[in-house]
Amino acid sequence: MIRWVLFIAFVLFVDFYAFQGVKTSTKSKFVYAFYWLFSIGVLANVIYQLTTFNRSTGMSQAVMFAFGLVILSITPKIIALLILFSEDVFRIVKGVFNYFSSNSSSKVFLEDRRVFVSKVALGLAAIPFFSVIYGMARGKYNYQVIEHTLFFDDLPTAFDGFKITHISDIHSGSFDDAEKISAGIDLINEQASDVILFTGDIVNNTADEMEPWIPYFKKLEAKDGKYSVLGNHDYGEYARWKSSDEKEANFQAIKDIHPKIGFNLLLNNSVYLEKGTDKIALIGVENWGTRFKKAGDLKLASSKIAKEDFKILMSHDPSHWNTEVKVDEHNYHLTLSGHTHGMQFGIEIPGIKWSPVQYVYEQWAGIYSAFGRYINVNRGFGFLAFPGRVGIWPEITVITLRNR
């Protein structure tokens, strides 16, 4: 109950503060009415959705849309608030100076807000407002193919030029546009990679979320196979179940999805990819996270392979690499992860790469290296909670292995 009170208080505080800029910029009562109807309507809707949705199936699309509207409403106002607050600090400092200054002829302690500053605040606030609208309308399906070439001293000769397509975080329960999903799958196939590797979170919570999309994902093609692992959402941890048997049945149904779409699900297990007499080891662990489900067993997953083998590890959560994998004596050459989504919000332009998620995960998007080992953190194919993406687009990674 306390968190609800704090949430409502915060939202209303931001609303009232940002409204000061609106009042300074215009005297239109129509604008005032629209501002408050929209703000209160968004707040009322998210409270209604969160208090009435069916928790047995987890977060619904209606709840995600309500979250999206909250972000659409509150983010621009926070930008405006920061500018207006800066002006208020200046006004107060100036007022205090005038009050104690004998040379001051001003009788007003706190001067009126400047129209120019308020208009600048609203103008800057419009940038995230329209960015969020774009992110919800189109950004969530704005698939980007990101290519990397990685060089290794000990890559078997036959695998020089071997091409991997890495996808992650499908989150099929969030999908709402079959045409866009079909286009994304076609884009994956266009890469004509040797193998497709999927690093978990095929659903949000329940197996039936993926049922309508099985015919689409069955179309994925790779001549040397398709392999997958589980993510934290695949265990049904975030839904409310009537019994442990019901939860276990859902978990089994989620595992059964993978062969239905042609993927070999690796559950703390490994396989060899072979070309002639050369081979590389592909290892898949169950979810291993410092904050979420920890079912992965790296030692068990690697028990069938030799220490000197060239290894590719699939592990959903990049905290696994940062905590355990990168220093393991078995030398996992390349780790593939997802999970972070790049928080679906950030800035990626030449010279700038930023997202709030970087304060939680040290490796959160793209290629990182340590001790001669690499990890790729895929930004995700789907989306969750916020029904959009702003600046951090859905990703299809293509990694080419080369022998140095």
JSON list of N, CA, C and O in Angstrom, two decimals, residues 159-209:
[
{"chain": "A", "resi": 159, "resn": "PHE", "atom": "N", "xyz": [36.45, -24.03, -39.45]},
{"chain": "A", "resi": 159, "resn": "PHE", "atom": "CA", "xyz": [35.43, -23.10, -38.98]},
{"chain": "A", "resi": 159, "resn": "PHE", "atom": "C", "xyz": [35.81, -21.64, -39.24]},
{"chain": "A", "resi": 159, "resn": "PHE", "atom": "O", "xyz": [35.13, -20.73, -38.75]},
{"chain": "A", "resi": 160, "resn": "ASP", "atom": "N", "xyz": [36.90, -21.42, -39.96]},
{"chain": "A", "resi": 160, "resn": "ASP", "atom": "CA", "xyz": [37.27, -20.05, -40.33]},
{"chain": "A", "resi": 160, "resn": "ASP", "atom": "C", "xyz": [36.19, -19.50, -41.26]},
{"chain": "A", "resi": 160, "resn": "ASP", "atom": "O", "xyz": [35.93, -20.06, -42.34]},
{"chain": "A", "resi": 161, "resn": "GLY", "atom": "N", "xyz": [35.54, -18.42, -40.86]},
{"chain": "A", "resi": 161, "resn": "GLY", "atom": "CA", "xyz": [34.42, -17.85, -41.63]},
{"chain": "A", "resi": 161, "resn": "GLY", "atom": "C", "xyz": [33.06, -18.38, -41.20]},
{"chain": "A", "resi": 161, "resn": "GLY", "atom": "O", "xyz": [32.04, -18.02, -41.80]},
{"chain": "A", "resi": 162, "resn": "PHE", "atom": "N", "xyz": [33.03, -19.20, -40.16]},
{"chain": "A", "resi": 162, "resn": "PHE", "atom": "CA", "xyz": [31.76, -19.75, -39.65]},
{"chain": "A", "resi": 162, "resn": "PHE", "atom": "C", "xyz": [30.87, -18.60, -39.15]},
{"chain": "A", "resi": 162, "resn": "PHE", "atom": "O", "xyz": [31.31, -17.74, -38.40]},
{"chain": "A", "resi": 163, "resn": "LYS", "atom": "N", "xyz": [29.61, -18.61, -39.57]},
{"chain": "A", "resi": 163, "resn": "LYS", "atom": "CA", "xyz": [28.72, -17.47, -39.28]},
{"chain": "A", "resi": 163, "resn": "LYS", "atom": "C", "xyz": [27.59, -17.90, -38.36]},
{"chain": "A", "resi": 163, "resn": "LYS", "atom": "O", "xyz": [26.90, -18.89, -38.62]},
{"chain": "A", "resi": 164, "resn": "ILE", "atom": "N", "xyz": [27.43, -17.13, -37.29]},
{"chain": "A", "resi": 164, "resn": "ILE", "atom": "CA", "xyz": [26.41, -17.39, -36.26]},
{"chain": "A", "resi": 164, "resn": "ILE", "atom": "C", "xyz": [25.39, -16.26, -36.27]},
{"chain": "A", "resi": 164, "resn": "ILE", "atom": "O", "xyz": [25.76, -15.08, -36.24]},
{"chain": "A", "resi": 165, "resn": "THR", "atom": "N", "xyz": [24.11, -16.61, -36.30]},
{"chain": "A", "resi": 165, "resn": "THR", "atom": "CA", "xyz": [23.08, -15.62, -36.01]},
{"chain": "A", "resi": 165, "resn": "THR", "atom": "C", "xyz": [22.62, -15.84, -34.57]},
{"chain": "A", "resi": 165, "resn": "THR", "atom": "O", "xyz": [22.19, -16.93, -34.21]},
{"chain": "A", "resi": 166, "resn": "HIS", "atom": "N", "xyz": [22.73, -14.81, -33.79]},
{"chain": "A", "resi": 166, "resn": "HIS", "atom": "CA", "xyz": [22.37, -14.87, -32.37]},
{"chain": "A", "resi": 166, "resn": "HIS", "atom": "C", "xyz": [21.13, -14.02, -32.14]},
{"chain": "A", "resi": 166, "resn": "HIS", "atom": "O", "xyz": [21.10, -12.82, -32.46]},
{"chain": "A", "resi": 167, "resn": "ILE", "atom": "N", "xyz": [20.06, -14.64, -31.61]},
{"chain": "A", "resi": 167, "resn": "ILE", "atom": "CA", "xyz": [18.86, -13.91, -31.22]},
{"chain": "A", "resi": 167, "resn": "ILE", "atom": "C", "xyz": [18.56, -14.24, -29.75]},
{"chain": "A", "resi": 167, "resn": "ILE", "atom": "O", "xyz": [19.02, -15.25, -29.23]},
{"chain": "A", "resi": 168, "resn": "SER", "atom": "N", "xyz": [17.79, -13.39, -29.12]},
{"chain": "A", "resi": 168, "resn": "SER", "atom": "CA", "xyz": [17.47, -13.60, -27.71]},
{"chain": "A", "resi": 168, "resn": "SER", "atom": "C", "xyz": [16.16, -12.91, -27.36]},
{"chain": "A", "resi": 168, "resn": "SER", "atom": "O", "xyz": [15.69, -12.04, -28.10]},
{"chain": "A", "resi": 169, "resn": "ASP", "atom": "N", "xyz": [15.58, -13.32, -26.24]},
{"chain": "A", "resi": 169, "resn": "ASP", "atom": "CA", "xyz": [14.43, -12.61, -25.65]},
{"chain": "A", "resi": 169, "resn": "ASP", "atom": "C", "xyz": [13.31, -12.36, -26.66]},
{"chain": "A", "resi": 169, "resn": "ASP", "atom": "O", "xyz": [12.98, -11.22, -26.98]},
{"chain": "A", "resi": 170, "resn": "ILE", "atom": "N", "xyz": [12.72, -13.44, -27.12]},
{"chain": "A", "resi": 170, "resn": "ILE", "atom": "CA", "xyz": [11.60, -13.33, -28.04]},
{"chain": "A", "resi": 170, "resn": "ILE", "atom": "C", "xyz": [10.38, -12.73, -27.35]},
{"chain": "A", "resi": 170, "resn": "ILE", "atom": "O", "xyz": [9.69, -11.88, -27.91]},
{"chain": "A", "resi": 171, "resn": "HIS", "atom": "N", "xyz": [10.07, -13.16, -26.14]},
{"chain": "A", "resi": 171, "resn": "HIS", "atom": "CA", "xyz": [8.93, -12.64, -25.37]},
{"chain": "A", "resi": 171, "resn": "HIS", "atom": "C", "xyz": [7.65, -12.61, -26.21]},
{"chain": "A", "resi": 171, "resn": "HIS", "atom": "O", "xyz": [7.02, -11.57, -26.41]},
{"chain": "A", "resi": 172, "resn": "SER", "atom": "N", "xyz": [7.28, -13.79, -26.68]},
{"chain": "A", "resi": 172, "resn": "SER", "atom": "CA", "xyz": [6.16, -13.90, -27.61]},
{"chain": "A", "resi": 172, "resn": "SER", "atom": "C", "xyz": [4.84, -13.39, -27.04]},
{"chain": "A", "resi": 172, "resn": "SER", "atom": "O", "xyz": [3.95, -12.97, -27.80]},
{"chain": "A", "resi": 173, "resn": "GLY", "atom": "N", "xyz": [4.69, -13.38, -25.73]},
{"chain": "A", "resi": 173, "resn": "GLY", "atom": "CA", "xyz": [3.45, -12.88, -25.13]},
{"chain": "A", "resi": 173, "resn": "GLY", "atom": "C", "xyz": [3.22, -11.40, -25.32]},
{"chain": "A", "resi": 173, "resn": "GLY", "atom": "O", "xyz": [2.12, -10.89, -25.06]},
{"chain": "A", "resi": 174, "resn": "SER", "atom": "N", "xyz": [4.25, -10.69, -25.79]},
{"chain": "A", "resi": 174, "resn": "SER", "atom": "CA", "xyz": [4.12, -9.25, -26.01]},
{"chain": "A", "resi": 174, "resn": "SER", "atom": "C", "xyz": [3.77, -8.90, -27.46]},
{"chain": "A", "resi": 174, "resn": "SER", "atom": "O", "xyz": [3.40, -7.76, -27.74]},
{"chain": "A", "resi": 175, "resn": "PHE", "atom": "N", "xyz": [3.89, -9.86, -28.38]},
{"chain": "A", "resi": 175, "resn": "PHE", "atom": "CA", "xyz": [3.71, -9.57, -29.80]},
{"chain": "A", "resi": 175, "resn": "PHE", "atom": "C", "xyz": [2.27, -9.14, -30.11]},
{"chain": "A", "resi": 175, "resn": "PHE", "atom": "O", "xyz": [1.32, -9.69, -29.57]},
{"chain": "A", "resi": 176, "resn": "ASP", "atom": "N", "xyz": [2.15, -8.19, -31.03]},
{"chain": "A", "resi": 176, "resn": "ASP", "atom": "CA", "xyz": [0.83, -7.72, -31.44]},
{"chain": "A", "resi": 176, "resn": "ASP", "atom": "C", "xyz": [0.74, -7.40, -32.93]},
{"chain": "A", "resi": 176, "resn": "ASP", "atom": "O", "xyz": [-0.21, -6.78, -33.38]},
{"chain": "A", "resi": 177, "resn": "ASP", "atom": "N", "xyz": [1.75, -7.82, -33.71]},
{"chain": "A", "resi": 177, "resn": "ASP", "atom": "CA", "xyz": [1.74, -7.50, -35.13]},
{"chain": "A", "resi": 177, "resn": "ASP", "atom": "C", "xyz": [2.40, -8.65, -35.90]},
{"chain": "A", "resi": 177, "resn": "ASP", "atom": "O", "xyz": [3.63, -8.73, -36.00]},
{"chain": "A", "resi": 178, "resn": "ALA", "atom": "N", "xyz": [1.59, -9.54, -36.47]},
{"chain": "A", "resi": 178, "resn": "ALA", "atom": "CA", "xyz": [2.10, -10.72, -37.17]},
{"chain": "A", "resi": 178, "resn": "ALA", "atom": "C", "xyz": [2.95, -10.34, -38.38]},
{"chain": "A", "resi": 178, "resn": "ALA", "atom": "O", "xyz": [3.94, -11.01, -38.69]},
{"chain": "A", "resi": 179, "resn": "GLU", "atom": "N", "xyz": [2.56, -9.28, -39.07]},
{"chain": "A", "resi": 179, "resn": "GLU", "atom": "CA", "xyz": [3.31, -8.88, -40.26]},
{"chain": "A", "resi": 179, "resn": "GLU", "atom": "C", "xyz": [4.73, -8.45, -39.90]},
{"chain": "A", "resi": 179, "resn": "GLU", "atom": "O", "xyz": [5.69, -8.81, -40.59]},
{"chain": "A", "resi": 180, "resn": "LYS", "atom": "N", "xyz": [4.88, -7.72, -38.81]},
{"chain": "A", "resi": 180, "resn": "LYS", "atom": "CA", "xyz": [6.20, -7.29, -38.38]},
{"chain": "A", "resi": 180, "resn": "LYS", "atom": "C", "xyz": [7.05, -8.47, -37.91]},
{"chain": "A", "resi": 180, "resn": "LYS", "atom": "O", "xyz": [8.26, -8.52, -38.18]},
{"chain": "A", "resi": 181, "resn": "ILE", "atom": "N", "xyz": [6.44, -9.41, -37.19]},
{"chain": "A", "resi": 181, "resn": "ILE", "atom": "CA", "xyz": [7.17, -10.58, -36.74]},
{"chain": "A", "resi": 181, "resn": "ILE", "atom": "C", "xyz": [7.65, -11.39, -37.94]},
{"chain": "A", "resi": 181, "resn": "ILE", "atom": "O", "xyz": [8.80, -11.87, -37.98]},
{"chain": "A", "resi": 182, "resn": "SER", "atom": "N", "xyz": [6.79, -11.56, -38.92]},
{"chain": "A", "resi": 182, "resn": "SER", "atom": "CA", "xyz": [7.16, -12.29, -40.13]},
{"chain": "A", "resi": 182, "resn": "SER", "atom": "C", "xyz": [8.34, -11.61, -40.83]},
{"chain": "A", "resi": 182, "resn": "SER", "atom": "O", "xyz": [9.26, -12.29, -41.31]},
{"chain": "A", "resi": 183, "resn": "ALA", "atom": "N", "xyz": [8.32, -10.29, -40.87]},
{"chain": "A", "resi": 183, "resn": "ALA", "atom": "CA", "xyz": [9.42, -9.55, -41.50]},
{"chain": "A", "resi": 183, "resn": "ALA", "atom": "C", "xyz": [10.72, -9.75, -40.73]},
{"chain": "A", "resi": 183, "resn": "ALA", "atom": "O", "xyz": [11.80, -9.88, -41.33]},
{"chain": "A", "resi": 184, "resn": "GLY", "atom": "N", "xyz": [10.63, -9.78, -39.40]},
{"chain": "A", "resi": 184, "resn": "GLY", "atom": "CA", "xyz": [11.82, -10.01, -38.59]},
{"chain": "A", "resi": 184, "resn": "GLY", "atom": "C", "xyz": [12.40, -11.39, -38.82]},
{"chain": "A", "resi": 184, "resn": "GLY", "atom": "O", "xyz": [13.63, -11.57, -38.90]},
{"chain": "A", "resi": 185, "resn": "ILE", "atom": "N", "xyz": [11.55, -12.39, -38.95]},
{"chain": "A", "resi": 185, "resn": "ILE", "atom": "CA", "xyz": [12.01, -13.76, -39.20]},
{"chain": "A", "resi": 185, "resn": "ILE", "atom": "C", "xyz": [12.65, -13.86, -40.59]},
{"chain": "A", "resi": 185, "resn": "ILE", "atom": "O", "xyz": [13.68, -14.51, -40.77]},
{"chain": "A", "resi": 186, "resn": "ASP", "atom": "N", "xyz": [12.05, -13.20, -41.57]},
{"chain": "A", "resi": 186, "resn": "ASP", "atom": "CA", "xyz": [12.65, -13.17, -42.91]},
{"chain": "A", "resi": 186, "resn": "ASP", "atom": "C", "xyz": [14.03, -12.53, -42.86]},
{"chain": "A", "resi": 186, "resn": "ASP", "atom": "O", "xyz": [14.96, -12.98, -43.55]},
{"chain": "A", "resi": 187, "resn": "LEU", "atom": "N", "xyz": [14.18, -11.50, -42.07]},
{"chain": "A", "resi": 187, "resn": "LEU", "atom": "CA", "xyz": [15.47, -10.81, -41.95]},
{"chain": "A", "resi": 187, "resn": "LEU", "atom": "C", "xyz": [16.52, -11.74, -41.34]},
{"chain": "A", "resi": 187, "resn": "LEU", "atom": "O", "xyz": [17.69, -11.71, -41.74]},
{"chain": "A", "resi": 188, "resn": "ILE", "atom": "N", "xyz": [16.11, -12.54, -40.37]},
{"chain": "A", "resi": 188, "resn": "ILE", "atom": "CA", "xyz": [17.04, -13.53, -39.79]},
{"chain": "A", "resi": 188, "resn": "ILE", "atom": "C", "xyz": [17.49, -14.51, -40.87]},
{"chain": "A", "resi": 188, "resn": "ILE", "atom": "O", "xyz": [18.69, -14.79, -41.01]},
{"chain": "A", "resi": 189, "resn": "ASN", "atom": "N", "xyz": [16.55, -15.02, -41.64]},
{"chain": "A", "resi": 189, "resn": "ASN", "atom": "CA", "xyz": [16.90, -15.99, -42.67]},
{"chain": "A", "resi": 189, "resn": "ASN", "atom": "C", "xyz": [17.78, -15.39, -43.77]},
{"chain": "A", "resi": 189, "resn": "ASN", "atom": "O", "xyz": [18.60, -16.09, -44.38]},
{"chain": "A", "resi": 190, "resn": "GLU", "atom": "N", "xyz": [17.59, -14.11, -44.03]},
{"chain": "A", "resi": 190, "resn": "GLU", "atom": "CA", "xyz": [18.40, -13.45, -45.05]},
{"chain": "A", "resi": 190, "resn": "GLU", "atom": "C", "xyz": [19.90, -13.45, -44.72]},
{"chain": "A", "resi": 190, "resn": "GLU", "atom": "O", "xyz": [20.74, -13.33, -45.60]},
{"chain": "A", "resi": 191, "resn": "GLN", "atom": "N", "xyz": [20.22, -13.62, -43.45]},
{"chain": "A", "resi": 191, "resn": "GLN", "atom": "CA", "xyz": [21.64, -13.60, -43.05]},
{"chain": "A", "resi": 191, "resn": "GLN", "atom": "C", "xyz": [22.35, -14.88, -43.48]},
{"chain": "A", "resi": 191, "resn": "GLN", "atom": "O", "xyz": [23.58, -14.92, -43.54]},
{"chain": "A", "resi": 192, "resn": "ALA", "atom": "N", "xyz": [21.58, -15.93, -43.78]},
{"chain": "A", "resi": 192, "resn": "ALA", "atom": "CA", "xyz": [22.13, -17.20, -44.29]},
{"chain": "A", "resi": 192, "resn": "ALA", "atom": "C", "xyz": [23.29, -17.68, -43.44]},
{"chain": "A", "resi": 192, "resn": "ALA", "atom": "O", "xyz": [24.36, -18.06, -43.95]},
{"chain": "A", "resi": 193, "resn": "SER", "atom": "N", "xyz": [23.11, -17.67, -42.14]},
{"chain": "A", "resi": 193, "resn": "SER", "atom": "CA", "xyz": [24.17, -18.10, -41.22]},
{"chain": "A", "resi": 193, "resn": "SER", "atom": "C", "xyz": [24.26, -19.62, -41.16]},
{"chain": "A", "resi": 193, "resn": "SER", "atom": "O", "xyz": [23.31, -20.34, -41.51]},
{"chain": "A", "resi": 194, "resn": "ASP", "atom": "N", "xyz": [25.40, -20.10, -40.69]},
{"chain": "A", "resi": 194, "resn": "ASP", "atom": "CA", "xyz": [25.59, -21.54, -40.55]},
{"chain": "A", "resi": 194, "resn": "ASP", "atom": "C", "xyz": [24.74, -22.10, -39.42]},
{"chain": "A", "resi": 194, "resn": "ASP", "atom": "O", "xyz": [24.26, -23.24, -39.49]},
{"chain": "A", "resi": 195, "resn": "VAL", "atom": "N", "xyz": [24.55, -21.32, -38.36]},
{"chain": "A", "resi": 195, "resn": "VAL", "atom": "CA", "xyz": [23.80, -21.80, -37.21]},
{"chain": "A", "resi": 195, "resn": "VAL", "atom": "C", "xyz": [23.04, -20.63, -36.60]},
{"chain": "A", "resi": 195, "resn": "VAL", "atom": "O", "xyz": [23.48, -19.46, -36.70]},
{"chain": "A", "resi": 196, "resn": "ILE", "atom": "N", "xyz": [21.87, -20.91, -36.03]},
{"chain": "A", "resi": 196, "resn": "ILE", "atom": "CA", "xyz": [21.09, -19.90, -35.30]},
{"chain": "A", "resi": 196, "resn": "ILE", "atom": "C", "xyz": [21.08, -20.32, -33.83]},
{"chain": "A", "resi": 196, "resn": "ILE", "atom": "O", "xyz": [20.72, -21.46, -33.51]},
{"chain": "A", "resi": 197, "resn": "LEU", "atom": "N", "xyz": [21.46, -19.39, -32.96]},
{"chain": "A", "resi": 197, "resn": "LEU", "atom": "CA", "xyz": [21.52, -19.65, -31.53]},
{"chain": "A", "resi": 197, "resn": "LEU", "atom": "C", "xyz": [20.60, -18.68, -30.81]},
{"chain": "A", "resi": 197, "resn": "LEU", "atom": "O", "xyz": [20.73, -17.47, -30.98]},
{"chain": "A", "resi": 198, "resn": "PHE", "atom": "N", "xyz": [19.69, -19.24, -30.01]},
{"chain": "A", "resi": 198, "resn": "PHE", "atom": "CA", "xyz": [18.71, -18.44, -29.28]},
{"chain": "A", "resi": 198, "resn": "PHE", "atom": "C", "xyz": [18.98, -18.56, -27.78]},
{"chain": "A", "resi": 198, "resn": "PHE", "atom": "O", "xyz": [19.02, -19.67, -27.24]},
{"chain": "A", "resi": 199, "resn": "THR", "atom": "N", "xyz": [19.14, -17.43, -27.10]},
{"chain": "A", "resi": 199, "resn": "THR", "atom": "CA", "xyz": [19.56, -17.46, -25.69]},
{"chain": "A", "resi": 199, "resn": "THR", "atom": "C", "xyz": [18.46, -17.12, -24.70]},
{"chain": "A", "resi": 199, "resn": "THR", "atom": "O", "xyz": [18.68, -16.42, -23.72]},
{"chain": "A", "resi": 200, "resn": "GLY", "atom": "N", "xyz": [17.26, -17.64, -24.92]},
{"chain": "A", "resi": 200, "resn": "GLY", "atom": "CA", "xyz": [16.26, -17.68, -23.86]},
{"chain": "A", "resi": 200, "resn": "GLY", "atom": "C", "xyz": [15.24, -16.58, -23.79]},
{"chain": "A", "resi": 200, "resn": "GLY", "atom": "O", "xyz": [15.35, -15.53, -24.42]},
{"chain": "A", "resi": 201, "resn": "ASP", "atom": "N", "xyz": [14.21, -16.83, -22.97]},
{"chain": "A", "resi": 201, "resn": "ASP", "atom": "CA", "xyz": [13.00, -16.02, -22.81]},
{"chain": "A", "resi": 201, "resn": "ASP", "atom": "C", "xyz": [12.15, -16.08, -24.08]},
{"chain": "A", "resi": 201, "resn": "ASP", "atom": "O", "xyz": [11.95, -15.10, -24.78]},
{"chain": "A", "resi": 202, "resn": "ILE", "atom": "N", "xyz": [11.62, -17.28, -24.33]},
{"chain": "A", "resi": 202, "resn": "ILE", "atom": "CA", "xyz": [10.76, -17.46, -25.50]},
{"chain": "A", "resi": 202, "resn": "ILE", "atom": "C", "xyz": [9.35, -16.94, -25.21]},
{"chain": "A", "resi": 202, "resn": "ILE", "atom": "O", "xyz": [8.60, -16.61, -26.12]},
{"chain": "A", "resi": 203, "resn": "VAL", "atom": "N", "xyz": [8.96, -16.87, -23.93]},
{"chain": "A", "resi": 203, "resn": "VAL", "atom": "CA", "xyz": [7.65, -16.35, -23.51]},
{"chain": "A", "resi": 203, "resn": "VAL", "atom": "C", "xyz": [7.85, -15.34, -22.39]},
{"chain": "A", "resi": 203, "resn": "VAL", "atom": "O", "xyz": [8.96, -15.16, -21.87]},
{"chain": "A", "resi": 204, "resn": "ASN", "atom": "N", "xyz": [6.75, -14.70, -22.02]},
{"chain": "A", "resi": 204, "resn": "ASN", "atom": "CA", "xyz": [6.77, -13.86, -20.82]},
{"chain": "A", "resi": 204, "resn": "ASN", "atom": "C", "xyz": [6.54, -14.70, -19.57]},
{"chain": "A", "resi": 204, "resn": "ASN", "atom": "O", "xyz": [7.23, -14.54, -18.56]},
{"chain": "A", "resi": 205, "resn": "ASN", "atom": "N", "xyz": [5.52, -15.61, -19.66]},
{"chain": "A", "resi": 205, "resn": "ASN", "atom": "CA", "xyz": [5.18, -16.43, -18.50]},
{"chain": "A", "resi": 205, "resn": "ASN", "atom": "C", "xyz": [4.66, -17.81, -18.86]},
{"chain": "A", "resi": 205, "resn": "ASN", "atom": "O", "xyz": [5.06, -18.80, -18.27]},
{"chain": "A", "resi": 206, "resn": "THR", "atom": "N", "xyz": [3.73, -17.90, -19.82]},
{"chain": "A", "resi": 206, "resn": "THR", "atom": "CA", "xyz": [3.03, -19.16, -20.06]},
{"chain": "A", "resi": 206, "resn": "THR", "atom": "C", "xyz": [3.27, -19.67, -21.48]},
{"chain": "A", "resi": 206, "resn": "THR", "atom": "O", "xyz": [3.45, -18.90, -22.43]},
{"chain": "A", "resi": 207, "resn": "ALA", "atom": "N", "xyz": [3.24, -20.99, -21.61]},
{"chain": "A", "resi": 207, "resn": "ALA", "atom": "CA", "xyz": [3.54, -21.64, -22.88]},
{"chain": "A", "resi": 207, "resn": "ALA", "atom": "C", "xyz": [2.58, -21.24, -23.99]},
{"chain": "A", "resi": 207, "resn": "ALA", "atom": "O", "xyz": [2.97, -21.14, -25.16]},
{"chain": "A", "resi": 208, "resn": "ASP", "atom": "N", "xyz": [1.31, -21.01, -23.65]},
{"chain": "A", "resi": 208, "resn": "ASP", "atom": "CA", "xyz": [0.32, -20.71, -24.69]},
{"chain": "A", "resi": 208, "resn": "ASP", "atom": "C", "xyz": [0.58, -19.38, -25.39]},
{"chain": "A", "resi": 208, "resn": "ASP", "atom": "O", "xyz": [0.03, -19.12, -26.46]},
{"chain": "A", "resi": 209, "resn": "GLU", "atom": "N", "xyz": [1.42, -18.51, -24.80]},
{"chain": "A", "resi": 209, "resn": "GLU", "atom": "CA", "xyz": [1.76, -17.25, -25.47]},
{"chain": "A", "resi": 209, "resn": "GLU", "atom": "C", "xyz": [2.45, -17.51, -26.81]},
{"chain": "A", "resi": 209, "resn": "GLU", "atom": "O", "xyz": [2.31, -16.72, -27.75]}
]
